[in-house]
């Protein structure tokens, strides 16, 4: 099992910045990649960003590319999401998720945190 705990959400004005953190514990050696997702009221959960645990390869949703940066600190088992140039449409609950390796292969986002609220006022 892998446990994930997010922090760093809050209320910010449009154009501002926030940095989210996600601390992983438990079987962290099994993590292949970690990602951030978000869910706005009345909308489906959507992918935001992803980072591989070993090589640090990253991927972003088009809506956040150039404004958000995902990074990781392997020594602390923590992944970060630096969010700059925030817009009201970025308002959502942000979730951290982990892809574990099972039987030698990554199996998808199998572990999720409880979420942290990000609210961007106009």
CSV table of C-alpha atoms in Angstrom, one decimal:
chain,number,residue,atom,x,y,z
A,1,UNK,CA,0.0,0.0,0.0
A,2,UNK,CA,1.0,3.6,-0.6
A,3,UNK,CA,-0.5,6.5,1.4
A,4,UNK,CA,-0.6,10.0,-0.2
A,5,UNK,CA,-1.2,13.2,1.7
A,6,UNK,CA,-1.7,16.5,-0.2
A,7,UNK,CA,-1.1,20.0,1.3
A,8,UNK,CA,-0.7,23.5,0.1
A,9,UNK,CA,-4.2,24.4,-1.3
A,10,UNK,CA,-5.9,27.6,-0.5
A,11,UNK,CA,-7.5,30.8,-1.8
A,12,UNK,CA,-5.5,33.0,-4.2
A,13,UNK,CA,-6.3,35.8,-6.5
A,14,UNK,CA,-6.2,35.4,-10.3
A,15,UNK,CA,-2.6,35.7,-11.5
A,16,UNK,CA,-1.2,34.4,-8.2
A,17,UNK,CA,0.7,31.2,-7.3
A,18,UNK,CA,0.4,28.2,-5.1
A,19,UNK,CA,2.6,25.2,-4.5
A,20,UNK,CA,1.0,21.9,-3.7
A,21,UNK,CA,2.8,19.1,-2.1
A,22,UNK,CA,2.1,15.4,-1.9
A,23,UNK,CA,3.9,13.2,0.6
A,24,UNK,CA,4.0,9.5,-0.1
A,25,UNK,CA,4.5,6.8,2.5
A,26,UNK,CA,4.3,3.0,2.7
A,27,UNK,CA,5.6,1.0,-0.2
A,28,UNK,CA,7.1,3.9,-2.0
A,29,UNK,CA,9.7,1.7,-3.7
A,30,UNK,CA,6.9,0.4,-5.9
A,31,UNK,CA,6.0,3.8,-7.3
A,32,UNK,CA,6.5,4.1,-11.1
A,33,UNK,CA,5.0,7.6,-11.6
A,34,UNK,CA,2.9,10.2,-9.8
A,35,UNK,CA,0.4,12.6,-11.1
A,36,UNK,CA,-1.9,15.4,-10.2
A,37,UNK,CA,-5.6,15.5,-11.1
A,38,UNK,CA,-8.3,18.0,-10.4
A,39,UNK,CA,-12.1,18.0,-10.2
A,40,UNK,CA,-14.2,21.2,-10.4
A,41,UNK,CA,-17.8,21.2,-9.1
A,42,UNK,CA,-20.1,19.5,-11.5
A,43,UNK,CA,-17.2,18.3,-13.7
A,44,UNK,CA,-15.3,15.1,-14.2
A,45,UNK,CA,-11.9,14.6,-12.7
A,46,UNK,CA,-9.2,15.6,-15.2
A,47,UNK,CA,-5.5,15.0,-15.6
A,48,UNK,CA,-3.2,17.9,-14.8
A,49,UNK,CA,0.4,16.7,-14.7
A,50,UNK,CA,2.5,13.6,-14.4
A,51,UNK,CA,6.1,12.8,-13.5
A,52,UNK,CA,8.0,9.5,-13.6
A,53,UNK,CA,9.6,8.5,-10.4
A,54,UNK,CA,13.0,7.5,-11.7
A,55,UNK,CA,13.8,9.6,-14.8
A,56,UNK,CA,11.7,12.6,-14.0
A,57,UNK,CA,9.9,12.7,-17.3
A,58,UNK,CA,7.0,15.0,-17.2
A,59,UNK,CA,3.7,15.5,-19.0
A,60,UNK,CA,1.1,18.2,-18.7
A,61,UNK,CA,-2.5,18.9,-19.8
A,62,UNK,CA,-2.7,21.6,-22.5
A,63,UNK,CA,-4.7,23.8,-20.1
A,64,UNK,CA,-1.8,24.1,-17.6
A,65,UNK,CA,1.3,23.7,-19.8
A,66,UNK,CA,3.6,26.7,-19.3
A,67,UNK,CA,1.9,27.7,-16.1
A,68,UNK,CA,2.3,24.6,-13.9
A,69,UNK,CA,5.4,22.7,-13.1
A,70,UNK,CA,5.5,19.2,-11.5
A,71,UNK,CA,8.7,18.1,-9.7
A,72,UNK,CA,9.7,15.5,-7.2
A,73,UNK,CA,12.1,14.9,-4.3
A,74,UNK,CA,12.8,11.2,-4.2
A,75,UNK,CA,14.7,11.4,-1.0
A,76,UNK,CA,11.6,12.8,0.7
A,77,UNK,CA,9.1,10.8,-1.3
A,78,UNK,CA,7.3,14.0,-2.2
A,79,UNK,CA,5.9,15.4,-5.4
A,80,UNK,CA,5.2,19.1,-5.9
A,81,UNK,CA,2.9,21.1,-8.2
A,82,UNK,CA,4.0,24.7,-8.7
A,83,UNK,CA,1.1,26.6,-10.0
A,84,UNK,CA,1.7,30.1,-11.5
A,85,UNK,CA,-0.6,32.4,-13.4
A,86,UNK,CA,-3.6,30.9,-11.7
A,87,UNK,CA,-7.0,31.5,-13.3
A,88,UNK,CA,-10.5,31.2,-11.9
A,89,UNK,CA,-11.0,28.1,-14.1
A,90,UNK,CA,-8.2,26.4,-12.2
A,91,UNK,CA,-10.5,26.3,-9.1
A,92,UNK,CA,-10.9,22.6,-8.1
A,93,UNK,CA,-10.1,20.0,-5.6
A,94,UNK,CA,-6.6,18.8,-6.6
A,95,UNK,CA,-5.7,15.1,-6.1
A,96,UNK,CA,-2.3,13.4,-6.0
A,97,UNK,CA,-2.2,9.9,-7.4
A,98,UNK,CA,0.5,7.2,-7.7
A,99,UNK,CA,1.1,4.5,-10.3
A,100,UNK,CA,2.6,1.4,-8.7
A,101,UNK,CA,4.5,-1.4,-10.3
A,102,UNK,CA,2.9,-4.7,-9.8
A,103,UNK,CA,4.3,-7.9,-11.3
A,104,UNK,CA,6.9,-5.9,-13.1
A,105,UNK,CA,4.5,-3.6,-14.9
A,106,UNK,CA,2.8,-0.2,-14.0
A,107,UNK,CA,-0.9,-0.8,-13.4
A,108,UNK,CA,-2.3,2.7,-13.5
A,109,UNK,CA,-3.2,5.3,-10.9
A,110,UNK,CA,-4.1,2.9,-8.1
A,111,UNK,CA,-3.5,5.2,-5.0
A,112,UNK,CA,-5.1,8.5,-4.4
A,113,UNK,CA,-4.8,11.2,-1.8
A,114,UNK,CA,-7.7,12.9,-0.1
A,115,UNK,CA,-7.5,16.1,-2.1
A,116,UNK,CA,-6.8,19.7,-1.4
A,117,UNK,CA,-9.0,22.7,-2.4
A,118,UNK,CA,-7.6,25.4,-4.7
A,119,UNK,CA,-9.8,28.4,-5.1
A,120,UNK,CA,-8.9,31.2,-7.5
A,121,UNK,CA,-10.8,34.4,-7.2
A,122,UNK,CA,-11.3,36.8,-10.1
